[in-house]
Amino acid sequence: NEFEDYFGVTEIPDSAKGPYEVIRVVDGDTMMIDIEGVETKVRLIGVDTPESVATGDNEYKNCEEGKIASDYTKSLVEGQRVYIEYDVDPNDDYGRTLAYVYMSNGSMLNEVLLKQGYARMMTIQPNVRYVDDFLAIQTQAQETGVGFWTGFEFWEE
């Protein structure tokens, strides 16, 4: 199935909650989700996309790639119903909920962004449940030069 190859369809884990409606996508790795009637800012665990809505002292980080990643995330989940899975720490220091987000087809959005080269890994302890999977997916994206791995200079380390 071409769709499964493209998205890496898995099963939504039993520990995931939902479905919840994605009210809007803030940027490639952050969205507002209606969780039991509360508009909640959810940040994807384990991935980082280029900036598109940074303000103040960080405004210089906004770039075209950030807009591309944001638009891609919007195309997949905005207005859709998703499931969320928490890791060890459900919140960050900015008051955001941290989660793995699963689309209705079973694909984990965090993995899809890595697979398509629109995100890179960002591991923050203790939320490391899928770090080995994420590393393998990112390595494949880098080696095949997919997405931003084809010359997005800020990612070269």
C-alpha positions as semicolon CSV with decimal commas, in nm:
position;residue;x (nm);y (nm);z (nm)
1;N;0,000;0,000;0,000
2;E;0,162;0,325;-0,116
3;F;-0,011;0,524;0,159
4;E;0,141;0,302;0,429
5;D;0,487;0,326;0,275
6;Y;0,462;0,705;0,269
7;F;0,339;0,752;0,624
8;G;0,475;0,447;0,801
9;V;0,134;0,351;0,936
10;T;0,137;0,191;1,278
11;E;-0,135;0,130;1,531
12;I;-0,252;0,393;1,773
13;P;-0,123;0,267;2,109
14;D;-0,373;0,176;2,380
15;S;-0,213;0,441;2,602
16;A;-0,311;0,720;2,359
17;K;-0,603;0,946;2,451
18;G;-0,861;1,092;2,218
19;P;-0,970;1,154;1,959
20;Y;-0,935;1,529;2,000
21;E;-0,985;1,804;1,741
22;V;-0,686;2,003;1,619
23;I;-0,817;2,360;1,638
24;R;-0,519;2,510;1,457
25;V;-0,154;2,447;1,382
26;V;0,078;2,709;1,538
27;D;0,388;2,592;1,350
28;G;0,542;2,268;1,230
29;D;0,579;2,114;1,576
30;T;0,312;2,291;1,784
31;M;-0,067;2,297;1,764
32;M;-0,377;2,393;1,958
33;I;-0,590;2,089;2,039
34;D;-0,929;2,077;2,207
35;I;-0,863;1,834;2,492
36;E;-1,188;1,767;2,674
37;G;-1,316;2,120;2,610
38;V;-0,988;2,297;2,693
39;E;-0,788;2,466;2,414
40;T;-0,445;2,317;2,485
41;K;-0,109;2,407;2,327
42;V;0,056;2,076;2,235
43;R;0,426;2,050;2,142
44;L;0,542;1,737;1,961
45;I;0,791;1,532;2,162
46;G;1,130;1,447;2,017
47;V;1,122;1,662;1,704
48;D;1,197;2,019;1,607
49;T;1,093;2,203;1,292
50;P;1,241;2,530;1,165
51;E;1,077;2,844;1,303
52;S;0,792;3,026;1,133
53;V;0,624;3,225;1,412
54;A;0,909;3,324;1,644
55;T;0,879;3,674;1,791
56;G;1,095;3,926;1,972
57;D;1,463;3,839;2,003
58;N;1,409;3,510;1,816
59;E;1,229;3,661;1,515
60;Y;1,547;3,627;1,307
61;K;1,503;3,247;1,322
62;N;1,187;3,255;1,106
63;C;1,256;3,112;0,762
64;E;1,091;2,977;0,450
65;E;1,154;2,619;0,565
66;G;0,962;2,696;0,883
67;K;0,662;2,804;0,677
68;I;0,691;2,489;0,462
69;A;0,699;2,263;0,771
70;S;0,406;2,451;0,925
71;D;0,201;2,426;0,606
72;Y;0,278;2,053;0,583
73;T;0,162;1,992;0,940
74;K;-0,151;2,198;0,870
75;S;-0,225;1,987;0,562
76;L;-0,211;1,669;0,772
77;V;-0,391;1,757;1,095
78;E;-0,557;2,099;1,104
79;G;-0,929;2,048;1,163
80;Q;-0,873;1,673;1,200
81;R;-0,918;1,449;1,500
82;V;-0,600;1,310;1,653
83;Y;-0,493;1,092;1,943
84;I;-0,221;1,197;2,184
85;E;0,021;0,986;2,383
86;Y;0,217;1,127;2,675
87;D;0,566;1,026;2,785
88;V;0,719;1,062;3,134
89;D;0,682;1,441;3,159
90;P;0,351;1,572;3,015
91;N;0,444;1,943;3,029
92;D;0,739;2,168;2,949
93;D;0,868;2,485;3,116
94;Y;0,659;2,697;2,875
95;G;0,327;2,550;2,989
96;R;0,281;2,340;2,678
97;T;0,154;1,983;2,680
98;L;0,414;1,744;2,539
99;A;0,287;1,454;2,330
100;Y;0,322;1,211;2,045
101;V;0,036;1,287;1,807
102;Y;-0,131;1,012;1,606
103;M;-0,341;1,079;1,300
104;S;-0,660;0,883;1,239
105;N;-0,477;0,646;1,001
106;G;-0,247;0,537;1,285
107;S;0,059;0,733;1,171
108;M;0,252;0,923;1,436
109;L;0,290;1,284;1,319
110;N;0,627;1,314;1,496
111;E;0,762;1,026;1,282
112;V;0,604;1,152;0,960
113;L;0,777;1,491;0,997
114;L;1,112;1,318;1,051
115;K;1,055;1,075;0,763
116;Q;0,971;1,357;0,519
117;G;1,270;1,564;0,633
118;Y;1,061;1,852;0,769
119;A;1,184;1,800;1,126
120;R;1,497;1,688;1,303
121;M;1,534;1,509;1,633
122;M;1,536;1,707;1,954
123;T;1,568;1,479;2,254
124;I;1,490;1,618;2,597
125;Q;1,504;1,385;2,897
126;P;1,299;1,218;3,033
127;N;1,074;1,198;2,722
128;V;1,273;0,947;2,519
129;R;1,030;0,658;2,459
130;Y;1,084;0,654;2,081
131;V;1,434;0,799;2,056
132;D;1,580;0,490;1,884
133;D;1,301;0,485;1,626
134;F;1,337;0,859;1,567
135;L;1,714;0,829;1,518
136;A;1,670;0,552;1,259
137;I;1,405;0,754;1,073
138;Q;1,615;1,073;1,076
139;T;1,926;0,887;0,960
140;Q;1,733;0,747;0,664
141;A;1,597;1,094;0,579
142;Q;1,948;1,241;0,592
143;E;2,099;0,963;0,382
144;T;1,832;0,993;0,115
145;G;1,841;1,374;0,121
146;V;1,467;1,410;0,167
147;G;1,299;1,735;0,268
148;F;1,528;1,992;0,425
149;W;1,824;1,752;0,430
150;T;1,893;1,863;0,072
151;G;2,074;2,174;0,187
152;F;1,895;2,353;0,471
153;E;2,213;2,514;0,607
154;F;2,096;2,559;0,967
155;W;2,071;2,182;1,010
156;E;2,426;2,104;0,908
157;E;2,622;2,037;1,224
